PDB file of C-alpha atoms in Angstrom:
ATOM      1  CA  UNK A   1       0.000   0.000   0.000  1.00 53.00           C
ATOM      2  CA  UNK A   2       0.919   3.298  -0.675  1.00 59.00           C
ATOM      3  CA  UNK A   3       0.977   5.809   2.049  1.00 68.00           C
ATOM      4  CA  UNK A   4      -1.155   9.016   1.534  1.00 73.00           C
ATOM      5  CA  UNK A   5       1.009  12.211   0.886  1.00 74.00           C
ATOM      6  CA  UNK A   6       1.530  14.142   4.225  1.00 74.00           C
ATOM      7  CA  UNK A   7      -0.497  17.736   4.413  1.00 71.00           C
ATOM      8  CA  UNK A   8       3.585  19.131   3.732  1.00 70.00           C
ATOM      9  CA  UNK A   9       3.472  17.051   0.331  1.00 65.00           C
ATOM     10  CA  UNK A  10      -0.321  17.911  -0.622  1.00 62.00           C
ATOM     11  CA  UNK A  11       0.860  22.302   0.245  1.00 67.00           C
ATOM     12  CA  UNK A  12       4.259  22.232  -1.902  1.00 64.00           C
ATOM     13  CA  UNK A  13       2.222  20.127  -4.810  1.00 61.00           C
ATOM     14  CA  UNK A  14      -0.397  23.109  -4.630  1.00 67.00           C
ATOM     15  CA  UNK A  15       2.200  25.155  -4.582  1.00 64.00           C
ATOM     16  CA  UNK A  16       4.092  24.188  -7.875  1.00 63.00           C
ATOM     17  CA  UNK A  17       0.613  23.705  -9.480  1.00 62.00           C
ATOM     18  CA  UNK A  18      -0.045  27.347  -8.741  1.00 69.00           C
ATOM     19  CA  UNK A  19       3.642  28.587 -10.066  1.00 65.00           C
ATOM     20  CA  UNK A  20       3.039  26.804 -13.315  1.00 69.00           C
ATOM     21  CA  UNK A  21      -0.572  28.058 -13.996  1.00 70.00           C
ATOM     22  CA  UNK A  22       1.220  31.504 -13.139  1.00 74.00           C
ATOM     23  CA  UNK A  23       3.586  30.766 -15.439  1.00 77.00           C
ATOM     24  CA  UNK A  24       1.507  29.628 -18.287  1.00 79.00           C
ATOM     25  CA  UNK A  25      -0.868  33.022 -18.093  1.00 81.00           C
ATOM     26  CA  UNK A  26       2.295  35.054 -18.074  1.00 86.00           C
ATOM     27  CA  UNK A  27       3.296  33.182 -21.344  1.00 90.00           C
ATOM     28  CA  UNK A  28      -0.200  33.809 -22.623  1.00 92.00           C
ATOM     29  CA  UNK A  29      -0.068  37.415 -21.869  1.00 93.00           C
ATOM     30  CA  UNK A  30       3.099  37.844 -24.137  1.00 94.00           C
ATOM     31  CA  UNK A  31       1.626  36.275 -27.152  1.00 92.00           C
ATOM     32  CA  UNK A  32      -1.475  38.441 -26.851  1.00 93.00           C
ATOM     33  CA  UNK A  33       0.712  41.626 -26.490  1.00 93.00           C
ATOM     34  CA  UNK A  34       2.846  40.565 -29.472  1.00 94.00           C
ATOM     35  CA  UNK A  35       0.254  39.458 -31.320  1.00 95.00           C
ATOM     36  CA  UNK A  36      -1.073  43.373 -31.118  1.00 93.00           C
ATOM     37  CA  UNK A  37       2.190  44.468 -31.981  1.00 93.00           C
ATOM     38  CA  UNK A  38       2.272  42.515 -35.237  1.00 95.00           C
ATOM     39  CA  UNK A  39       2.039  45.611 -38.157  1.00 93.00           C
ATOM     40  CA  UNK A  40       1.044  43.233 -41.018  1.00 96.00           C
ATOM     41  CA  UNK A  41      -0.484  40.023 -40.524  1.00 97.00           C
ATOM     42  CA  UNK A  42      -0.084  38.895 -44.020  1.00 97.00           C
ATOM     43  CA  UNK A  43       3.168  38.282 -43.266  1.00 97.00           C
ATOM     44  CA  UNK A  44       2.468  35.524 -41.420  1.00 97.00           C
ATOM     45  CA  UNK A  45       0.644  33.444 -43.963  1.00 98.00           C
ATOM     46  CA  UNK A  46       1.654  35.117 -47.678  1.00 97.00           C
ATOM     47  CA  UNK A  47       0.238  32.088 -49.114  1.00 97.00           C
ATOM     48  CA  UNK A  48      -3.335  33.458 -48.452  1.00 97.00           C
ATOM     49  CA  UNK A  49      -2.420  36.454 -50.002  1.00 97.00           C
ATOM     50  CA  UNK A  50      -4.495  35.757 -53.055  1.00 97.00           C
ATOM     51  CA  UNK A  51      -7.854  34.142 -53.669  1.00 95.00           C
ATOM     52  CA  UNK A  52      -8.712  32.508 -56.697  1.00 92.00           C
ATOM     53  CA  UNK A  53     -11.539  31.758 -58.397  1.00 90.00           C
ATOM     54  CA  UNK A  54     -12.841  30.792 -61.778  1.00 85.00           C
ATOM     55  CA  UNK A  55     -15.303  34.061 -61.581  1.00 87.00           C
ATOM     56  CA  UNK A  56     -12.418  36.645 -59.898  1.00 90.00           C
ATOM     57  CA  UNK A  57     -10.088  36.807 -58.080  1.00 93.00           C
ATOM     58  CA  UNK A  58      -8.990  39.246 -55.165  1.00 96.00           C
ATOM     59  CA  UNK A  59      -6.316  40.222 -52.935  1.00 97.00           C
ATOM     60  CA  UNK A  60      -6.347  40.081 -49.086  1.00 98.00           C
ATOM     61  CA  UNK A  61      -5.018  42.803 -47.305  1.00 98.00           C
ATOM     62  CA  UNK A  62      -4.312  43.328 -43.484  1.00 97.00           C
ATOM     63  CA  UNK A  63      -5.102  46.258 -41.397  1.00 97.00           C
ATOM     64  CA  UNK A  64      -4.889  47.610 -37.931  1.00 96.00           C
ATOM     65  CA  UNK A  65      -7.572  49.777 -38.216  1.00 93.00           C
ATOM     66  CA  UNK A  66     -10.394  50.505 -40.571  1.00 91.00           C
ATOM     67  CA  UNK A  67      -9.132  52.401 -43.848  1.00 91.00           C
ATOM     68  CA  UNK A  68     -10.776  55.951 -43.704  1.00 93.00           C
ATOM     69  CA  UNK A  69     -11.954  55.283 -47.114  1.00 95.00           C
ATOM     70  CA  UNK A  70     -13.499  52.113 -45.684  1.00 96.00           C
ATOM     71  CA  UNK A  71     -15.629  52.900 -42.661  1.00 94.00           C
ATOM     72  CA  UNK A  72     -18.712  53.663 -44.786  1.00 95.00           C
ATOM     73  CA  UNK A  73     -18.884  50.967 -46.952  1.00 96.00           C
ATOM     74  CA  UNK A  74     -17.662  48.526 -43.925  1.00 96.00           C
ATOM     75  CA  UNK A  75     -20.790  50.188 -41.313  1.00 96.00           C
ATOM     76  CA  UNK A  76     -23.469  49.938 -44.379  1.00 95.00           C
ATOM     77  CA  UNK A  77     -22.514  46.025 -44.756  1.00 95.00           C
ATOM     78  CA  UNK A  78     -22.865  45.358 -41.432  1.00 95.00           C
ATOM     79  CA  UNK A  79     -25.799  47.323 -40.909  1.00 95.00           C
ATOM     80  CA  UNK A  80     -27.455  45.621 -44.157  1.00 94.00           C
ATOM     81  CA  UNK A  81     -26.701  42.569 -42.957  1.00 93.00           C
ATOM     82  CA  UNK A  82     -26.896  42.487 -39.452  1.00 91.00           C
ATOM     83  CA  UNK A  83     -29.552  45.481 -38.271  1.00 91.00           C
ATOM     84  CA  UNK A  84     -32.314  42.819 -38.230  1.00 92.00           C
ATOM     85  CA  UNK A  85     -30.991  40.264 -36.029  1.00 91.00           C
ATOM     86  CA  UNK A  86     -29.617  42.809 -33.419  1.00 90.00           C
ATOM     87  CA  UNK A  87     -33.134  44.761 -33.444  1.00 88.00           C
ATOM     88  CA  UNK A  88     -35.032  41.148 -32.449  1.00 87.00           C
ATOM     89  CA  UNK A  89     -32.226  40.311 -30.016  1.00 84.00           C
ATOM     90  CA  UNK A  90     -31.455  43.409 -27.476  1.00 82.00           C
ATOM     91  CA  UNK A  91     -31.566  46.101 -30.225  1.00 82.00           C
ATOM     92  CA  UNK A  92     -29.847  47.991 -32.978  1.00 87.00           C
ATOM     93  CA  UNK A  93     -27.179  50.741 -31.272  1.00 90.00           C
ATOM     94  CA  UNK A  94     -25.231  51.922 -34.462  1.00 91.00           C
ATOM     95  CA  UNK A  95     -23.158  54.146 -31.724  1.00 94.00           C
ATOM     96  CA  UNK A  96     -22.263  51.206 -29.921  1.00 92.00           C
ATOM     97  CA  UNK A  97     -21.633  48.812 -32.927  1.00 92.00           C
ATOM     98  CA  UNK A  98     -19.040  51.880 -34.474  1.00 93.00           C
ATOM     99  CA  UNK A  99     -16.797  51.898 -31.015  1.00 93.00           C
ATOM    100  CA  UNK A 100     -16.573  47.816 -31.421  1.00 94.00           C
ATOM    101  CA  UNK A 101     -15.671  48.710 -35.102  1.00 93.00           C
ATOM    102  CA  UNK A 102     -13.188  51.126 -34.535  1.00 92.00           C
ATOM    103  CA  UNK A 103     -11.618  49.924 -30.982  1.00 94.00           C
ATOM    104  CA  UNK A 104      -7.960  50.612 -31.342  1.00 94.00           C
ATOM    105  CA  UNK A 105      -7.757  46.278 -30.984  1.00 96.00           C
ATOM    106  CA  UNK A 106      -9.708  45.494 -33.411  1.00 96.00           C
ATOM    107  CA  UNK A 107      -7.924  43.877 -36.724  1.00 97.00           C
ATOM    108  CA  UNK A 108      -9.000  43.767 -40.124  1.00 98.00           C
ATOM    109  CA  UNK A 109      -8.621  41.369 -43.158  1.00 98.00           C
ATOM    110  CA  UNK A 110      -9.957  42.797 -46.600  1.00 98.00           C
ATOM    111  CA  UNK A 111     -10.324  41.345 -49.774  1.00 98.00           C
ATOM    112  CA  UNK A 112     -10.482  43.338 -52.662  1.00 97.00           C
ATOM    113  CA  UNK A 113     -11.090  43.209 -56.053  1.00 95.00           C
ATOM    114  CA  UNK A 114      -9.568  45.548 -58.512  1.00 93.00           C
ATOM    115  CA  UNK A 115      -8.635  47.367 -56.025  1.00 93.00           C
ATOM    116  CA  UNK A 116     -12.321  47.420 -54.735  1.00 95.00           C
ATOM    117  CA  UNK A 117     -13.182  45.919 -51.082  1.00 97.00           C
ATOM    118  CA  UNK A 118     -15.787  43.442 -51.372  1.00 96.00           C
ATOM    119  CA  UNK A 119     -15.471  41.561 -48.012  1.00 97.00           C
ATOM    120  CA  UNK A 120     -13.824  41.304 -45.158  1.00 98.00           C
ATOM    121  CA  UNK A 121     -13.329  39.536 -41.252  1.00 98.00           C
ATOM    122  CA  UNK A 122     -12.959  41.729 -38.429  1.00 98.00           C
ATOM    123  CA  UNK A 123     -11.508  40.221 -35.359  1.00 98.00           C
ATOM    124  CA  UNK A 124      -9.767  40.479 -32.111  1.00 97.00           C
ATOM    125  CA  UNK A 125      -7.063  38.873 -29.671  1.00 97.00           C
ATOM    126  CA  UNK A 126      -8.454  38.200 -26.706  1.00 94.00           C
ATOM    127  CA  UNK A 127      -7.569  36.204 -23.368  1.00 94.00           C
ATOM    128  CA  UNK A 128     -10.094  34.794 -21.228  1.00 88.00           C
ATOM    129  CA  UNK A 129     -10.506  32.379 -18.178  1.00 82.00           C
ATOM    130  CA  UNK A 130      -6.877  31.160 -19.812  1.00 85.00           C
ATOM    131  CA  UNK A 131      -7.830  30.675 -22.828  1.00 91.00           C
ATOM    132  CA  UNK A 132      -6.388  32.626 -26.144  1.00 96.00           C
ATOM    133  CA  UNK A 133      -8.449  32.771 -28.692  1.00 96.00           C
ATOM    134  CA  UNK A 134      -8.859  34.978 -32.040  1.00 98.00           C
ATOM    135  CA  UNK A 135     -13.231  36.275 -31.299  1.00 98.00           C
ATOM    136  CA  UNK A 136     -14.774  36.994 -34.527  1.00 98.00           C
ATOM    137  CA  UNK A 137     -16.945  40.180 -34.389  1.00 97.00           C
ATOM    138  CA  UNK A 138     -17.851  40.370 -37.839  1.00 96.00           C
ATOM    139  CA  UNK A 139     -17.420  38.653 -41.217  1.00 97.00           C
ATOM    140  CA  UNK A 140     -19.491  39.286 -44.722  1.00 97.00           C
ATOM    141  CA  UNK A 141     -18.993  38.908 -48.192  1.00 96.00           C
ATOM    142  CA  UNK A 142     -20.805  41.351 -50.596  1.00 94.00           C
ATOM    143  CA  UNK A 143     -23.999  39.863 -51.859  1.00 90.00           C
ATOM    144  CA  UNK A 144     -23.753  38.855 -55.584  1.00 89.00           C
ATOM    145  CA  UNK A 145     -20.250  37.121 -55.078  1.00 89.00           C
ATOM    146  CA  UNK A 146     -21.561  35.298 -51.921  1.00 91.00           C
ATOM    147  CA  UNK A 147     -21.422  31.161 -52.281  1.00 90.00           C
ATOM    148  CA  UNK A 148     -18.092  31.419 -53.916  1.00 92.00           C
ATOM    149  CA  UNK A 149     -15.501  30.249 -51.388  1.00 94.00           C
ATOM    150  CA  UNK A 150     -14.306  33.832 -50.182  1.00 96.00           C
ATOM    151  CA  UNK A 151     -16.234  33.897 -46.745  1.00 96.00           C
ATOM    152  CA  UNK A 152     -14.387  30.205 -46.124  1.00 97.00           C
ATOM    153  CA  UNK A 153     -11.079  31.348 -47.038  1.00 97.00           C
ATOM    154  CA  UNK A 154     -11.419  34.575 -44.503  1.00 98.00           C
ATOM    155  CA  UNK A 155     -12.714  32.476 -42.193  1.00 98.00           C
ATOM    156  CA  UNK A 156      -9.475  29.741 -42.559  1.00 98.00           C
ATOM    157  CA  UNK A 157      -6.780  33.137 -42.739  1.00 98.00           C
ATOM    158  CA  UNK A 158      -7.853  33.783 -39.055  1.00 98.00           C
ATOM    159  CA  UNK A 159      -7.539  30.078 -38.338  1.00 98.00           C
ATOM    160  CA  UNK A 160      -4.000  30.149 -39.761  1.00 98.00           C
ATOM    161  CA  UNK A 161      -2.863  33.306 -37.748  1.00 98.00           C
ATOM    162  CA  UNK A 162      -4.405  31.993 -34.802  1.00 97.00           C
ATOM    163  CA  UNK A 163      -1.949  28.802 -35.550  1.00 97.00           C
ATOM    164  CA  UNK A 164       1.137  31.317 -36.678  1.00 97.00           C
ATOM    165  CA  UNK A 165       0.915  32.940 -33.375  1.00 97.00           C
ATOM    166  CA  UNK A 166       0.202  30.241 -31.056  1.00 95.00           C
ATOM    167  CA  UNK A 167      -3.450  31.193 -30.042  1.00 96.00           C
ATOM    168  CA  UNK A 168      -5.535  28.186 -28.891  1.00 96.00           C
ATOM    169  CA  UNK A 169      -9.018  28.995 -30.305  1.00 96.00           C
ATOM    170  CA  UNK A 170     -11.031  31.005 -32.600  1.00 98.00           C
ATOM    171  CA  UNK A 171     -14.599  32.445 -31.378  1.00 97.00           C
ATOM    172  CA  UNK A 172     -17.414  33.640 -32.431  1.00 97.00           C
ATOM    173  CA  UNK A 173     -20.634  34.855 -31.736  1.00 94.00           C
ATOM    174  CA  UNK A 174     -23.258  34.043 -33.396  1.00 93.00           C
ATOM    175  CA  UNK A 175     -27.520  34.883 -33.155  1.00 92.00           C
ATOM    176  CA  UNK A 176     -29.984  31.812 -32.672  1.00 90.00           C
ATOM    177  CA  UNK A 177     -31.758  33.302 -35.287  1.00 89.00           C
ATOM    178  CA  UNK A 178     -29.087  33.558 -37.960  1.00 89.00           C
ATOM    179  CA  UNK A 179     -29.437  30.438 -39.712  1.00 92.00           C
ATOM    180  CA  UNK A 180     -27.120  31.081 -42.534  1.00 92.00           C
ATOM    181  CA  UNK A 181     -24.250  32.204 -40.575  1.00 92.00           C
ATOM    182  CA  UNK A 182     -24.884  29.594 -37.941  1.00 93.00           C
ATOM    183  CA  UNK A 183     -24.810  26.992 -40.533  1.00 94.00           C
ATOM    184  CA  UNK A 184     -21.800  28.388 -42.433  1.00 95.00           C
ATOM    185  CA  UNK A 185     -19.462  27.921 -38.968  1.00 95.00           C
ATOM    186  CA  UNK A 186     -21.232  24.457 -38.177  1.00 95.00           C
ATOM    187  CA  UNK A 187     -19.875  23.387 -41.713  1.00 95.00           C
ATOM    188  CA  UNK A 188     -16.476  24.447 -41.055  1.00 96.00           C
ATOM    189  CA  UNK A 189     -16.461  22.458 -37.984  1.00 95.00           C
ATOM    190  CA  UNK A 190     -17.283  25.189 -35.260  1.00 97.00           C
ATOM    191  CA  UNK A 191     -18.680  23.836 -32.326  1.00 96.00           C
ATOM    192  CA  UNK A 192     -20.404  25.377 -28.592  1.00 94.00           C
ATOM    193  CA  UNK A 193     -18.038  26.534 -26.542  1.00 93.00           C
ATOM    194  CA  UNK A 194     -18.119  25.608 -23.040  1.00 93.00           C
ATOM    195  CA  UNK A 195     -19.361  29.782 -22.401  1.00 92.00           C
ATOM    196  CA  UNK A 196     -22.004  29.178 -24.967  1.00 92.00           C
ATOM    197  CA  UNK A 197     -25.364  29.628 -23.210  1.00 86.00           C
ATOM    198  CA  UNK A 198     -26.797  26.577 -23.561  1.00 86.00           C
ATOM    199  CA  UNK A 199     -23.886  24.840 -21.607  1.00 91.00           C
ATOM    200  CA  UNK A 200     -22.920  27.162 -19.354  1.00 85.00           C
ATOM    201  CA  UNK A 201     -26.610  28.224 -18.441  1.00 84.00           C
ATOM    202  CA  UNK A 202     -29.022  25.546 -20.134  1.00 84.00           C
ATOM    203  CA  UNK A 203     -31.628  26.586 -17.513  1.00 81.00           C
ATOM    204  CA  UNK A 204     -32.048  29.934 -18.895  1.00 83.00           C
ATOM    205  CA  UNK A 205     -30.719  28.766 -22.627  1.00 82.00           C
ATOM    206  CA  UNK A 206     -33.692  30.368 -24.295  1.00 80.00           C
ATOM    207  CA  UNK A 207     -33.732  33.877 -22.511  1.00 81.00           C
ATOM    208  CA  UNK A 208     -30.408  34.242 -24.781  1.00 85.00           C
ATOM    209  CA  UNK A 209     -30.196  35.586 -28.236  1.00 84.00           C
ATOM    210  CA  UNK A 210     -27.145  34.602 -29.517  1.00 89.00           C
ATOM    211  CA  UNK A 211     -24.698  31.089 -29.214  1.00 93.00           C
ATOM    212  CA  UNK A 212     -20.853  31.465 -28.648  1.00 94.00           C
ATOM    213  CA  UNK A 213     -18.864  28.964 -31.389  1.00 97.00           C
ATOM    214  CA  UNK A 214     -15.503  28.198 -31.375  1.00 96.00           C
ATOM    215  CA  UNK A 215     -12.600  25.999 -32.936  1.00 98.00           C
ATOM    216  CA  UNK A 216      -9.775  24.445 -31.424  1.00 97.00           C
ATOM    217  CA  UNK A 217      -6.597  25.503 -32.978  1.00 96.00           C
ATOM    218  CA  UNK A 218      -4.508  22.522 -30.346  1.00 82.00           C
ATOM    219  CA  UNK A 219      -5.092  18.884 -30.123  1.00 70.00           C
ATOM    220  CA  UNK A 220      -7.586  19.068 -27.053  1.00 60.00           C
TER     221      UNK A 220
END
């Protein structure tokens, strides 16, 4: 038989389990601040610098912020697209939806075509309850070259730069009532995430609007 560890044992083994969760945050903290500090994120995956298709093709571009020129065209998409769903769920606030647009962490991938944007992902670093993950806040394609493959291959360029700079998730939120953009992550194999209402409250599951899915970036 083995003997149980003495109360001395059980303090120092709390102990080191304590340093190396300490530890591990720390390390997680540095990759979110030099993730922030990265200038061009294309950098770290040139080979989705260019989509092609049989119908166009377009460039992807990274930014840190939105493009003056941009803002306009960027708000009306969203707006177009999302006004709706956010009116149903707690309300539209285009005040409130411009500061999450324009916070000074919020990154931007663009695709354009002949040198015209025509969709983009707008995302974030983020670190919570230990976990880092990429949250999407917005993605959309304009309408008449929807279906094509673009939306995907946004979607996969913040998967790879999630993978380039050691992040363990991406998230994103997504309304209940959204069935097309619900369905678009479920077929790219996004899943609940353990915050997602419906597992982390499935009491209350139905007073909430909106589902949190994510994708593992690690082996789980």
């Amino acid at each position: 038989m083995t003997s149980k560890p003495s109360k001395k044992e059980l303090k120092k083994a709390k102990a080191e389990a304590e340093k190396q969760k300490t530890q591990m945050l720390n390390t997680k903290r540095r990759v979110l601040e030099d993730s922030r500090a990265v200038a061009n994120l294309m950098d770290l995956i040139p080979f989705l610098q260019n989509f092609n298709h049989e119908l166009f093709n377009a460039q992807i571009k990274s930014f840190n912020k939105v493009p003056e020129e941009y803002e306009l065209w960027m708000f009306n998409m969203i707006t177009q697209n999302m006004e709706k769903f956010y009116e149903k769920a707690w309300g539209w606030d285009a005040e409130v939806k411009e500061a999450e647009l324009y916070h000074e962490d919020s990154r931007f991938l663009i695709a354009f075509y002949r040198d015209h944007p025509i969709g983009f992902v707008h995302f974030r670093y983020e670190l919570d309850t230990g976990e880092l993950s990429l949250f999407i806040y917005d993605i959309h394609v304009t309408e008449e070259l929807r279906r094509q493959g673009l939306g995907k291959f946004l979607l996969q360029a913040v998967e790879f730069i999630g993978l380039k700079l050691g992040y363990d998730s991406v998230i994103v939120s997504c309304f209940k009532d959204c069935t097309v953009g619900r369905q678009f992550f479920n077929k790219y194999n996004y899943k609940l995430h353990k915050q997602s209402p419906a597992i982390a409250d499935p009491e209350n599951e139905f007073e909430y609007h909106h589902e949190l899915l994510f994708k593992p970036l690690k082996k789980q």
